[in-house]
mmCIF file of C-alpha atoms in Angstrom:
data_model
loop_
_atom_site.group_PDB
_atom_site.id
_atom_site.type_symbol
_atom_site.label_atom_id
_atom_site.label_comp_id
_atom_site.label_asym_id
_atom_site.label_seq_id
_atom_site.Cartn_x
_atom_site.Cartn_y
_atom_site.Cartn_z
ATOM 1 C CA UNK A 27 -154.985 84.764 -74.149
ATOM 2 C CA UNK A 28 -154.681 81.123 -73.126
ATOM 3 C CA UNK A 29 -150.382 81.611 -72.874
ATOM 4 C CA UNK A 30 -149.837 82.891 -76.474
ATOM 5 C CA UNK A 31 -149.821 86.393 -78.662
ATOM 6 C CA UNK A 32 -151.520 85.749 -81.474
ATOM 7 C CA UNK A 33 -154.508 87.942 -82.639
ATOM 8 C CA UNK A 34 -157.569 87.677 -84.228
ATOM 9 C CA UNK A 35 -157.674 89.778 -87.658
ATOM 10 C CA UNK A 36 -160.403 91.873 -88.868
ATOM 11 C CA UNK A 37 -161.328 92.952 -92.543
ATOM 12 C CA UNK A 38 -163.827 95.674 -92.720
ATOM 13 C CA UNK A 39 -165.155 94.957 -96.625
ATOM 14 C CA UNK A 40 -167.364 98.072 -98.110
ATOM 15 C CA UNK A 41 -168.243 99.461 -101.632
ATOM 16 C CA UNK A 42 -166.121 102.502 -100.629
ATOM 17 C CA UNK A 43 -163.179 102.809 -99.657
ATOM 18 C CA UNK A 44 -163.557 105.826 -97.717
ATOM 19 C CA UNK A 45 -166.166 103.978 -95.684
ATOM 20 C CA UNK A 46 -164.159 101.110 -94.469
ATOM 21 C CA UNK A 47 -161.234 102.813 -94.011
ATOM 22 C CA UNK A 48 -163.181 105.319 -91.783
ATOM 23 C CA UNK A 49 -164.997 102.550 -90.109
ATOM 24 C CA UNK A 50 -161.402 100.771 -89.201
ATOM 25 C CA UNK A 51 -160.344 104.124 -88.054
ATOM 26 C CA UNK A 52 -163.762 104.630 -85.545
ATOM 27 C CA UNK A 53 -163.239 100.668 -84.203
ATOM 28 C CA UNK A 54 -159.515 100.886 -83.659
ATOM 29 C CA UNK A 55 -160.076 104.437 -81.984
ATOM 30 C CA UNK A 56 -162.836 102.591 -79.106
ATOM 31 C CA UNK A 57 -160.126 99.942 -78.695
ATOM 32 C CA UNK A 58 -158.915 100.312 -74.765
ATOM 33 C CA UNK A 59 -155.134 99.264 -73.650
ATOM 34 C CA UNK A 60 -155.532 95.454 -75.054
ATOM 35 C CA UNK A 61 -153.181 94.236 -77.632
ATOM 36 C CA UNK A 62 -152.795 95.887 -80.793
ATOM 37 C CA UNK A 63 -155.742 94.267 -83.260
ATOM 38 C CA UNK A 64 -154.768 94.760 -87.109
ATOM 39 C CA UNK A 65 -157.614 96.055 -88.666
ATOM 40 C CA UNK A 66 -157.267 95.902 -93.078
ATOM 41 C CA UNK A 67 -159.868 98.222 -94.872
ATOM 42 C CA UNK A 68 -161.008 96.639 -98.525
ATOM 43 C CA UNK A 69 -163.018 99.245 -99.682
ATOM 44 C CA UNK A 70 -164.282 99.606 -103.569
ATOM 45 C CA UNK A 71 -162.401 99.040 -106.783
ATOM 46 C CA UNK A 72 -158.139 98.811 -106.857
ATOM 47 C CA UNK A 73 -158.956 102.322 -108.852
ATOM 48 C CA UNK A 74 -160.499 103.469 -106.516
ATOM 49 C CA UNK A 75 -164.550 103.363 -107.492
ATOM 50 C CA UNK A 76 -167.507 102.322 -105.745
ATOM 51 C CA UNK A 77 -167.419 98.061 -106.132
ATOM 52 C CA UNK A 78 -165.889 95.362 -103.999
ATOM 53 C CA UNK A 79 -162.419 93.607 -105.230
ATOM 54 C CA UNK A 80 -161.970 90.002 -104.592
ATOM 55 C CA UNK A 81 -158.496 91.012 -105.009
ATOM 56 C CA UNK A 82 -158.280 93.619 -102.050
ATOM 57 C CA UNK A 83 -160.389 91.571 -100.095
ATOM 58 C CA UNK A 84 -157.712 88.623 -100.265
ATOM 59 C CA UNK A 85 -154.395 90.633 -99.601
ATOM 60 C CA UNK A 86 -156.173 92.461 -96.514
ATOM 61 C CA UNK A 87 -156.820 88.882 -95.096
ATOM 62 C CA UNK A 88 -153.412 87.620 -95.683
ATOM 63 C CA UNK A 89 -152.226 90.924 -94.055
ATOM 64 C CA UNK A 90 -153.871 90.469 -91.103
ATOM 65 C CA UNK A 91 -153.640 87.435 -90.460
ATOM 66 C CA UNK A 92 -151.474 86.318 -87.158
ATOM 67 C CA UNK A 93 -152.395 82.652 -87.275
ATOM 68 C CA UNK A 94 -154.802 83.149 -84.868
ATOM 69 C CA UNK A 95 -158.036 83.405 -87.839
ATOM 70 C CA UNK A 96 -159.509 86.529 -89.569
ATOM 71 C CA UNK A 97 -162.519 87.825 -89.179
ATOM 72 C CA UNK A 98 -164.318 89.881 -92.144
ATOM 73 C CA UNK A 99 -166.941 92.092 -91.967
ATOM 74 C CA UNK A 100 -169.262 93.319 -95.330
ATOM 75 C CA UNK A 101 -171.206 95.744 -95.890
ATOM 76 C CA UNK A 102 -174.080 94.283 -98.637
ATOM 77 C CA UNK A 103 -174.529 92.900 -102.033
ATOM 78 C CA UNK A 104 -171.587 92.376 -104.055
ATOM 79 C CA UNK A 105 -169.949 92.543 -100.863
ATOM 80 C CA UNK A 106 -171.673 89.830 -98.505
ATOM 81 C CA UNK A 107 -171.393 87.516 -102.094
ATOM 82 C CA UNK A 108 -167.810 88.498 -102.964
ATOM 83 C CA UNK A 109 -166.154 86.856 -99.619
ATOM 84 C CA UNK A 110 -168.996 84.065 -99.364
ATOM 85 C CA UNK A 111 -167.286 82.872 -103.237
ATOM 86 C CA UNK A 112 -163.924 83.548 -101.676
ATOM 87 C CA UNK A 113 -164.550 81.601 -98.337
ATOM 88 C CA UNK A 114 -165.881 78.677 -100.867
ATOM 89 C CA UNK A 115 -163.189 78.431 -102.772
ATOM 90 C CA UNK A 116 -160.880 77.562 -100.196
ATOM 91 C CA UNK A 117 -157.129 78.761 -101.358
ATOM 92 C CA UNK A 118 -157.867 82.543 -101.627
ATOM 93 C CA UNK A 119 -158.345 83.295 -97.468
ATOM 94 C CA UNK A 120 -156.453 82.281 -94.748
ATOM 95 C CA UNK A 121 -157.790 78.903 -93.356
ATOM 96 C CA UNK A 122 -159.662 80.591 -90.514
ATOM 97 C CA UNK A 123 -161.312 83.211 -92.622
ATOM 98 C CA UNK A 124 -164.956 83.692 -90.955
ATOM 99 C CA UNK A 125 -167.606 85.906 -92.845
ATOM 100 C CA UNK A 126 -169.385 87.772 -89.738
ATOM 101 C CA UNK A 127 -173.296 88.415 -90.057
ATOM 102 C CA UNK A 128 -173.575 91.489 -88.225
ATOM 103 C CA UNK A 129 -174.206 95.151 -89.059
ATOM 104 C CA UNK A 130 -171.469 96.825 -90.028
ATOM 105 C CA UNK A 131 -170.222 99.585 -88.139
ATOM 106 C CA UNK A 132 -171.331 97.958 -84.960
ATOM 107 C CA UNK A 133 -169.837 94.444 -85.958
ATOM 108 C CA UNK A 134 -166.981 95.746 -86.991
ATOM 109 C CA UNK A 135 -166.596 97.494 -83.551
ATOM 110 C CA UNK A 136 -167.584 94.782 -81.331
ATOM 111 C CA UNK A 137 -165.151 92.536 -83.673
ATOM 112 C CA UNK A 138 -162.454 95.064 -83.433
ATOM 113 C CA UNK A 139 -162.690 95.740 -79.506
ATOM 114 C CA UNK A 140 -163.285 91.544 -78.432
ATOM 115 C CA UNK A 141 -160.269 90.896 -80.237
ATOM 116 C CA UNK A 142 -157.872 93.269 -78.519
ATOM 117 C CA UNK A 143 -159.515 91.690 -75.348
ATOM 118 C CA UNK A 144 -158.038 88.419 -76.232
ATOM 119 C CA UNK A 145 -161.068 86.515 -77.459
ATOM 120 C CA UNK A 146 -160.435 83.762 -80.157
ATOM 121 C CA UNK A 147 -161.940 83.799 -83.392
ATOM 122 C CA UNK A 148 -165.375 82.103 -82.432
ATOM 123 C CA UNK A 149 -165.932 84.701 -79.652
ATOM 124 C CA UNK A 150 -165.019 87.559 -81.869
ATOM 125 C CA UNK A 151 -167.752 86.294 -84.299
ATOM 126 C CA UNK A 152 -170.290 85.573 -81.640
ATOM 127 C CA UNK A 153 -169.452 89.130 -80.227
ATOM 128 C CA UNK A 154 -169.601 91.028 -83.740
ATOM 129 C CA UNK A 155 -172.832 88.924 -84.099
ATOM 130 C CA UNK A 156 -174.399 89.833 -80.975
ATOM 131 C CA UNK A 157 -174.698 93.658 -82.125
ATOM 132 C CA UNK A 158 -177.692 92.789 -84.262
ATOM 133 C CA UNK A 159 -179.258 92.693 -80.851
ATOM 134 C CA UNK A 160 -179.206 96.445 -79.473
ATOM 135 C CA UNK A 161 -181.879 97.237 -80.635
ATOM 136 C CA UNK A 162 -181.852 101.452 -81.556
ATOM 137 C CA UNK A 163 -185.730 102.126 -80.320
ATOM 138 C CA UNK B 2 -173.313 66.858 -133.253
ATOM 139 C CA UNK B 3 -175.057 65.544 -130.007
ATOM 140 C CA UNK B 4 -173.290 62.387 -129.949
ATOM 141 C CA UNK B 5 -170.180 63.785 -130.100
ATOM 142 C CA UNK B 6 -168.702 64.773 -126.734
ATOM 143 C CA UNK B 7 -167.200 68.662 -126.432
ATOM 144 C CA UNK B 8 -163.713 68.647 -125.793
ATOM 145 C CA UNK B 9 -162.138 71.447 -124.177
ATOM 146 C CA UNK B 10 -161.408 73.580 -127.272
ATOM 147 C CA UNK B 11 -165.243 73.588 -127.453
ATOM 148 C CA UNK B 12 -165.301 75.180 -123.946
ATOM 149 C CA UNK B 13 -162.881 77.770 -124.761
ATOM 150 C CA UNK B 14 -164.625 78.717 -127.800
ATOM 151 C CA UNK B 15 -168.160 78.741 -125.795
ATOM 152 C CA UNK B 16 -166.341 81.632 -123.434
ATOM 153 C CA UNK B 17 -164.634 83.407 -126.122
ATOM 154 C CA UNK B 18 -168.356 83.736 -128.140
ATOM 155 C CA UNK B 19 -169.834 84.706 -124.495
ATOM 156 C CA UNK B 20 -167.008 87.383 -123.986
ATOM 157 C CA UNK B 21 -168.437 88.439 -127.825
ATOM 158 C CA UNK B 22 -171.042 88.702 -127.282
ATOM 159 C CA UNK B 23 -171.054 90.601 -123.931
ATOM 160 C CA UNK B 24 -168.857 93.068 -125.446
ATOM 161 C CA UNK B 25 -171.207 93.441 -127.959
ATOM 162 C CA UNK B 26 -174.354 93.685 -125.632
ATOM 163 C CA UNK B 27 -172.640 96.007 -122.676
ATOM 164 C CA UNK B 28 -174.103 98.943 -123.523
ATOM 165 C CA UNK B 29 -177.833 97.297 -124.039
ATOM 166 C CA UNK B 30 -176.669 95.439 -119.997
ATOM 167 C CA UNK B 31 -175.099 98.946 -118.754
ATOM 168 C CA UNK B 32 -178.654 100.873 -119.866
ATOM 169 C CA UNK B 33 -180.638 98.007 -118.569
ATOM 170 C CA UNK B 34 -178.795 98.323 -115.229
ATOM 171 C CA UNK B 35 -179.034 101.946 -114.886
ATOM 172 C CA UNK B 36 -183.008 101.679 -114.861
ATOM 173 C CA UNK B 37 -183.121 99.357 -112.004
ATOM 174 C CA UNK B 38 -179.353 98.922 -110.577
ATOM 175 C CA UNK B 39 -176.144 101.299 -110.658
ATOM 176 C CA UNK B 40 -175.087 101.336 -113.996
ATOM 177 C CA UNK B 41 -172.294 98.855 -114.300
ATOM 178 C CA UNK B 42 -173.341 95.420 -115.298
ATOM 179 C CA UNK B 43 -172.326 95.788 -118.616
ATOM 180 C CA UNK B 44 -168.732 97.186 -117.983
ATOM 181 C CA UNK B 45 -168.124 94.886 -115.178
ATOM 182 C CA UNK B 46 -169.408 91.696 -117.438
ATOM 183 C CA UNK B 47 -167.098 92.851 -120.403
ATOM 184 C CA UNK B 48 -164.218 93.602 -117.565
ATOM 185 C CA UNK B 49 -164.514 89.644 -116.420
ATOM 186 C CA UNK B 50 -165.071 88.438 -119.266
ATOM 187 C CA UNK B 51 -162.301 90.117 -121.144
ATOM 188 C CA UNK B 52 -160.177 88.895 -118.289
ATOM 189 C CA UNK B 53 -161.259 84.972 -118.744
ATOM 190 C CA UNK B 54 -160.265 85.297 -122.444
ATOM 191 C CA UNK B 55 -156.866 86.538 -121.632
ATOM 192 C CA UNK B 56 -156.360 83.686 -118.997
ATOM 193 C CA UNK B 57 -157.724 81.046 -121.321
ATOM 194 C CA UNK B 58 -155.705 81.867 -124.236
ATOM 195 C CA UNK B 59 -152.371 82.104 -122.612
ATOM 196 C CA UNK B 60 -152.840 78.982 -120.377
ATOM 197 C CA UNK B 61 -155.579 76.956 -122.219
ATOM 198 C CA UNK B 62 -156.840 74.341 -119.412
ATOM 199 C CA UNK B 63 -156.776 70.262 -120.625
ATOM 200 C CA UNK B 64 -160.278 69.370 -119.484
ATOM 201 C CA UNK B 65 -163.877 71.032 -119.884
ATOM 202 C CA UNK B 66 -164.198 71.149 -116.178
ATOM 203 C CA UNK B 67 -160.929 73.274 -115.982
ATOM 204 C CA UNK B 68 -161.939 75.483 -118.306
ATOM 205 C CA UNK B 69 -164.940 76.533 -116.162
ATOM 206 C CA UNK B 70 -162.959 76.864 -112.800
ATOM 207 C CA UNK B 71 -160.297 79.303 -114.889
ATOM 208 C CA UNK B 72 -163.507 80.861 -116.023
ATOM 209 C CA UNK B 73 -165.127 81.367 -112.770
ATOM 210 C CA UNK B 74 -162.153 81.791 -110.563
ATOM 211 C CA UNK B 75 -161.609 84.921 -113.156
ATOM 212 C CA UNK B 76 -164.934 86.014 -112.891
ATOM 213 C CA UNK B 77 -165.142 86.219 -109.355
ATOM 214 C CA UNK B 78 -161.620 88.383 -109.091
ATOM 215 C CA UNK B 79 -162.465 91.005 -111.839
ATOM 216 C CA UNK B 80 -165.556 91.756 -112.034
ATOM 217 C CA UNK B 81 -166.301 94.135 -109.261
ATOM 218 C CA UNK B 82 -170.374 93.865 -108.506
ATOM 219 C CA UNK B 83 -172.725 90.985 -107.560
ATOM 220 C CA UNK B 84 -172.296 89.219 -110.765
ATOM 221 C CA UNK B 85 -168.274 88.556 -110.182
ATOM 222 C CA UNK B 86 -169.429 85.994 -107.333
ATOM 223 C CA UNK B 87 -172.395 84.733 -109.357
ATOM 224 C CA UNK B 88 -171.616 83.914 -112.307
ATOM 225 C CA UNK B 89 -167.744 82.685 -110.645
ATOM 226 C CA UNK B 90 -169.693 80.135 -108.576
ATOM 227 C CA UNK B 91 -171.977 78.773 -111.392
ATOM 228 C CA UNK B 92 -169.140 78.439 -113.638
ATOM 229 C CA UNK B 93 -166.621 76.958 -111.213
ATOM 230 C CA UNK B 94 -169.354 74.280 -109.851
ATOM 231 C CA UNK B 95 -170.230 73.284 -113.274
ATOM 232 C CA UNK B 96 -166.858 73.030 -114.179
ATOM 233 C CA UNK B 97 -166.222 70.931 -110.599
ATOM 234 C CA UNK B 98 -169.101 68.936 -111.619
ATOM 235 C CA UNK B 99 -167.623 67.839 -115.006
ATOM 236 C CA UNK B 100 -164.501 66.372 -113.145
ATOM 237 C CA UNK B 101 -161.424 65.142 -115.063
ATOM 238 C CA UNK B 102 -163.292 64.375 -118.382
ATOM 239 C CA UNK B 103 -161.388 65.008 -121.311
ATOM 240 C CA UNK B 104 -164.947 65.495 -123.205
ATOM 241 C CA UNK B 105 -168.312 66.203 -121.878
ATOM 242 C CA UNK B 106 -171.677 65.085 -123.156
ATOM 243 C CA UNK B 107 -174.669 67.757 -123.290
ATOM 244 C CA UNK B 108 -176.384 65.616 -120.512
ATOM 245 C CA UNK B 109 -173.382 66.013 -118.333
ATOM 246 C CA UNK B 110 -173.009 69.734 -118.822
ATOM 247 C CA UNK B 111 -176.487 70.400 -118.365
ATOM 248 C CA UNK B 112 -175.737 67.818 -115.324
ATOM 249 C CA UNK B 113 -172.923 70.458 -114.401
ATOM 250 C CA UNK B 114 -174.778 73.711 -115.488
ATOM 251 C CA UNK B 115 -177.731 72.603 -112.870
ATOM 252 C CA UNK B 116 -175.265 71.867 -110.346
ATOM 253 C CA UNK B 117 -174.555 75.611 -110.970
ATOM 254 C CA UNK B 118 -177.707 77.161 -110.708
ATOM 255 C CA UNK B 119 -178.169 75.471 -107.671
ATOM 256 C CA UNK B 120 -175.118 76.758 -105.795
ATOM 257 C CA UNK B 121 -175.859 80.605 -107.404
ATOM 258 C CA UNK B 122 -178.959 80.293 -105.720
ATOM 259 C CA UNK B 123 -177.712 79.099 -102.212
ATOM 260 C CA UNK B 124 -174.933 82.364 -102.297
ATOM 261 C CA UNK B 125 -177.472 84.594 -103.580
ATOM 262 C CA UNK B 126 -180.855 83.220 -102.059
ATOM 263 C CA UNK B 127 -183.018 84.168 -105.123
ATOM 264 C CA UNK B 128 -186.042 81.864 -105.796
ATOM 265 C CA UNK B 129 -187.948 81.654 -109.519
ATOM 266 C CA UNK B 130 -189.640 84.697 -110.147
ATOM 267 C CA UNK B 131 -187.156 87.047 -108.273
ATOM 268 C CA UNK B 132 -186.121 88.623 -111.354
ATOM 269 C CA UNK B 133 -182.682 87.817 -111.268
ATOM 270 C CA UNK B 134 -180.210 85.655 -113.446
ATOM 271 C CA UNK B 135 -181.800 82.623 -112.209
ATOM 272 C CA UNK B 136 -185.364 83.309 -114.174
ATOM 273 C CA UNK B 137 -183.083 83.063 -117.287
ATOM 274 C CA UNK B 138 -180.572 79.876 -116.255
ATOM 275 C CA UNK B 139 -183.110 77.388 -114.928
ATOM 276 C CA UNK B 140 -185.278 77.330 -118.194
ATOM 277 C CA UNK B 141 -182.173 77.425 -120.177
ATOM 278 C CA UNK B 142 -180.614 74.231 -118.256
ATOM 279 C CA UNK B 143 -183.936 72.768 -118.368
ATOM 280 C CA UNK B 144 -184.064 73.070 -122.513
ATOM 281 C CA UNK B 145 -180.845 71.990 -123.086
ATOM 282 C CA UNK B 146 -182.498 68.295 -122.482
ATOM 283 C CA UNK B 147 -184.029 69.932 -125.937
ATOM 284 C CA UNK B 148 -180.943 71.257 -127.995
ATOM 285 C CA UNK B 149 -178.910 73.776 -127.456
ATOM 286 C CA UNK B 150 -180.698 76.263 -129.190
ATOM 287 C CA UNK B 151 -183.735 75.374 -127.482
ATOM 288 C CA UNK B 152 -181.558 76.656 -124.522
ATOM 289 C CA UNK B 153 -180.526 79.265 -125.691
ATOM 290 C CA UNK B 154 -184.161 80.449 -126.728
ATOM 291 C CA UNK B 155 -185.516 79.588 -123.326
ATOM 292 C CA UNK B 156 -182.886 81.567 -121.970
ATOM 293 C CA UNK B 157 -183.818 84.358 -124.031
ATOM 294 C CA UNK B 158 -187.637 83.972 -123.356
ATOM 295 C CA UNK B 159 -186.791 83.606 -119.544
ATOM 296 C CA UNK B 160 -185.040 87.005 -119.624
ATOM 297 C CA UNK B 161 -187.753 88.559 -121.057
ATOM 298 C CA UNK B 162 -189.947 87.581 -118.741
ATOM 299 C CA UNK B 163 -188.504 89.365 -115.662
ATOM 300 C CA UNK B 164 -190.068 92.366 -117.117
ATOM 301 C CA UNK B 165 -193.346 92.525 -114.934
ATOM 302 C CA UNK B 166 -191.656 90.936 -112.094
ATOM 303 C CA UNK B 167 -190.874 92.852 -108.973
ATOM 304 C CA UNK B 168 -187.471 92.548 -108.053
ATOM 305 C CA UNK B 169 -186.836 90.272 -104.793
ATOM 306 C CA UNK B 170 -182.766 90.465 -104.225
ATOM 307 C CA UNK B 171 -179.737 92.895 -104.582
ATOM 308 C CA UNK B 172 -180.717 96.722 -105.369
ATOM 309 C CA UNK B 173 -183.154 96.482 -107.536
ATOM 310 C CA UNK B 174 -185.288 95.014 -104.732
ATOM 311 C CA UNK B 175 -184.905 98.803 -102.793
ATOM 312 C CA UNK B 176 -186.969 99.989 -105.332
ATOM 313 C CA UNK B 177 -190.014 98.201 -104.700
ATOM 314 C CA UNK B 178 -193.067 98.875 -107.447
ATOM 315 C CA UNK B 179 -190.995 100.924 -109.885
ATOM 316 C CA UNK B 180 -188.537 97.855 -110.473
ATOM 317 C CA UNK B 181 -191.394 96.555 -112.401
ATOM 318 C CA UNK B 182 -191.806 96.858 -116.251
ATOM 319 C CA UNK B 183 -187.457 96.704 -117.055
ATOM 320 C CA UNK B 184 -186.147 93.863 -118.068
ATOM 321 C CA UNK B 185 -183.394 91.968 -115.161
ATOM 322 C CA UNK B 186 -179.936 92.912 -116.356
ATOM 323 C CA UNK B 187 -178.521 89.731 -114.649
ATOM 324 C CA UNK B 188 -181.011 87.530 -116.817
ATOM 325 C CA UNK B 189 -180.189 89.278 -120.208
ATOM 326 C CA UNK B 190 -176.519 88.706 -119.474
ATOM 327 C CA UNK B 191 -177.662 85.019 -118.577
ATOM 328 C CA UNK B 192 -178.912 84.343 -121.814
ATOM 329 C CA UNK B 193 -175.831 85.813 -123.942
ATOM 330 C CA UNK B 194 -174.553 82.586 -121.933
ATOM 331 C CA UNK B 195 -176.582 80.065 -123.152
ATOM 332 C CA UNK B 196 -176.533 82.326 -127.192
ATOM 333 C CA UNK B 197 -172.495 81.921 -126.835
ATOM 334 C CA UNK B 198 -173.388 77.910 -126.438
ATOM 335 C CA UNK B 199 -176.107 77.433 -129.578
ATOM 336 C CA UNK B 200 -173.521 79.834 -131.790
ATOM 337 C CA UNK B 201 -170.263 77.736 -131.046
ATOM 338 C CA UNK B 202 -172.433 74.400 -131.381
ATOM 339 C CA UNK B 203 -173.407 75.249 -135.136
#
């Protein structure tokens, strides 16, 4: 970890909440002995509907962010276009905010696990980005 | 009228006749959605919308170009589905686009609206002939070369032509063969737009 503690943060950003907060849940569970990673979930509407909120999508960032860059993974749509507006506008992430293209549940794993191993935000990306590779047949 | 420059009373007006006339339309955008999307374009449009009006009328912006970032910033955090980011991002770069000027000219908002269109179609990747929003803002920037009611009936006529188009982006696109034949909710919300701009103008 190149002398220092700081972790890379992941957002896991899905039309329901139930989904990303299950899909935090399965990546932090295959996480070995390496540092604690905070994972946010930003899942649907604050009231709790299918949709994606710019607004949850912003505080999870600033939650988990350690300095070290946040990493955010979408699921599609409104989602994918939501953080891509955020990411332009430049005041609403954290300066390191990266949008990942990568599936989601396997991104978000690969994200999750590279970053308790110490990797720094461009190899967490590169990881999460790598899992459009295993292919399934 | 077209020499004169619009100052940004003009632009508030321009959103609060938008927010109108969303409000107005959101059941016609909700039923048009629920044929080809999920149902919510017309509660999420009148959600943003609704929420831009607030902002605008507590804190009304100096500048024409501020008016649009308040706009689109509001947009983008309220609305809740694919059109929150859209129509944020064409609002905010028009608005960007029209700088510090205390009034614009309708060459240098169509200047800004293009500006617009372009960046909603880098975020969302939809060409002409998708049927999305951006079969009813291009010939609606385009016209308002014309006047703005020329816009706003291009707009209109742009809409209606998504009809026989197969959709190319977003959910719609899932569907295949049977998004053919309904009218693009996106591009009927993209002409209230360009409606709002002809009815404040008169």
């Amino acid at each position: 970890m190149s002398g220092e503690d700081r972790v890379v943060g992941v957002v896991l950003v899905s039309h329901s909440k139930a989904v990303a907060e299950a899909v935090a849940e399965l990546a932090v569970g295959l996480t070995g002995d390496g540092p604690k990673v905070p994972v946010a979930a930003a899942g649907g509407t604050p009231d709790g509907g299918l949709g994606t909120s710019a607004e949850l999508i912003a505080s999870a960032a600033r939650e988990v962010d350690r300095g070290a860059g946040v990493a955010l993974l979408v699921d599609l749509g409104s989602a994918v276009l939501t953080v891509k507006a955020l990411i332009a506008e430049g005041d609403e992430l954290p300066a390191d905010a990266r949008l990942v293209d990568a599936p989601f549940v396997e991104g978000a794993v690969a994200a999750v696990v590279s970053a308790s191993a110490g990797a720094n935000l461009a190899a967490v990306v590169a990881t999460a980005e790598e899992a459009y590779g295993y292919r399934k047949r | 009228m077209v020499d004169t420059g619009f100052d940004a009373g003009f632009f508030v007006r321009w959103m609060v006749a938008a927010a109108g006339l969303v409000e107005q339309e959101a059941g016609r955008l909700t039923e048009l959605d629920s044929a080809i999307g999920d149902a919510d374009h017309g509660t999420n449009m009148q959600r943003g919308f609704a929420a831009v009006v607030k902002t605008l009328e507590s804190e009304p912006p100096a500048t024409p170009g501020a008016v649009l970032v308040t706009a689109g910033r509001q947009l983008i955090s309220t609305v809740g589905g694919a059109s929150g980011p859209l129509y944020g991002t064409l609002l905010r770069r028009a608005g960007k686009s029209l700088g510090e000027a205390s009034e614009v000219t309708v060459a240098e908002l169509q200047a800004g609206l293009r500006a617009g269109v372009e960046s909603v179609r880098e975020l969302g990747g939809a060409a002409p002939g998708d049927k999305t929003m951006v079969d009813a803002l291009l010939p609606g920037v385009e016209a308002l070369g014309t006047s703005l009611d020329a816009a706003a009936g291009a707009a209109e006529e742009g809409a209606l032509a998504t009809v026989p188009m197969r959709a190319q982006k977003g959910r719609a696109s899932y569907l295949g063969e049977r998004s053919i034949g309904h009218q693009d909710p996106g591009a009927t919300s993209s002409a209230l737009l360009f409606a709002a701009l002809a009815e404040v103008a008169r």
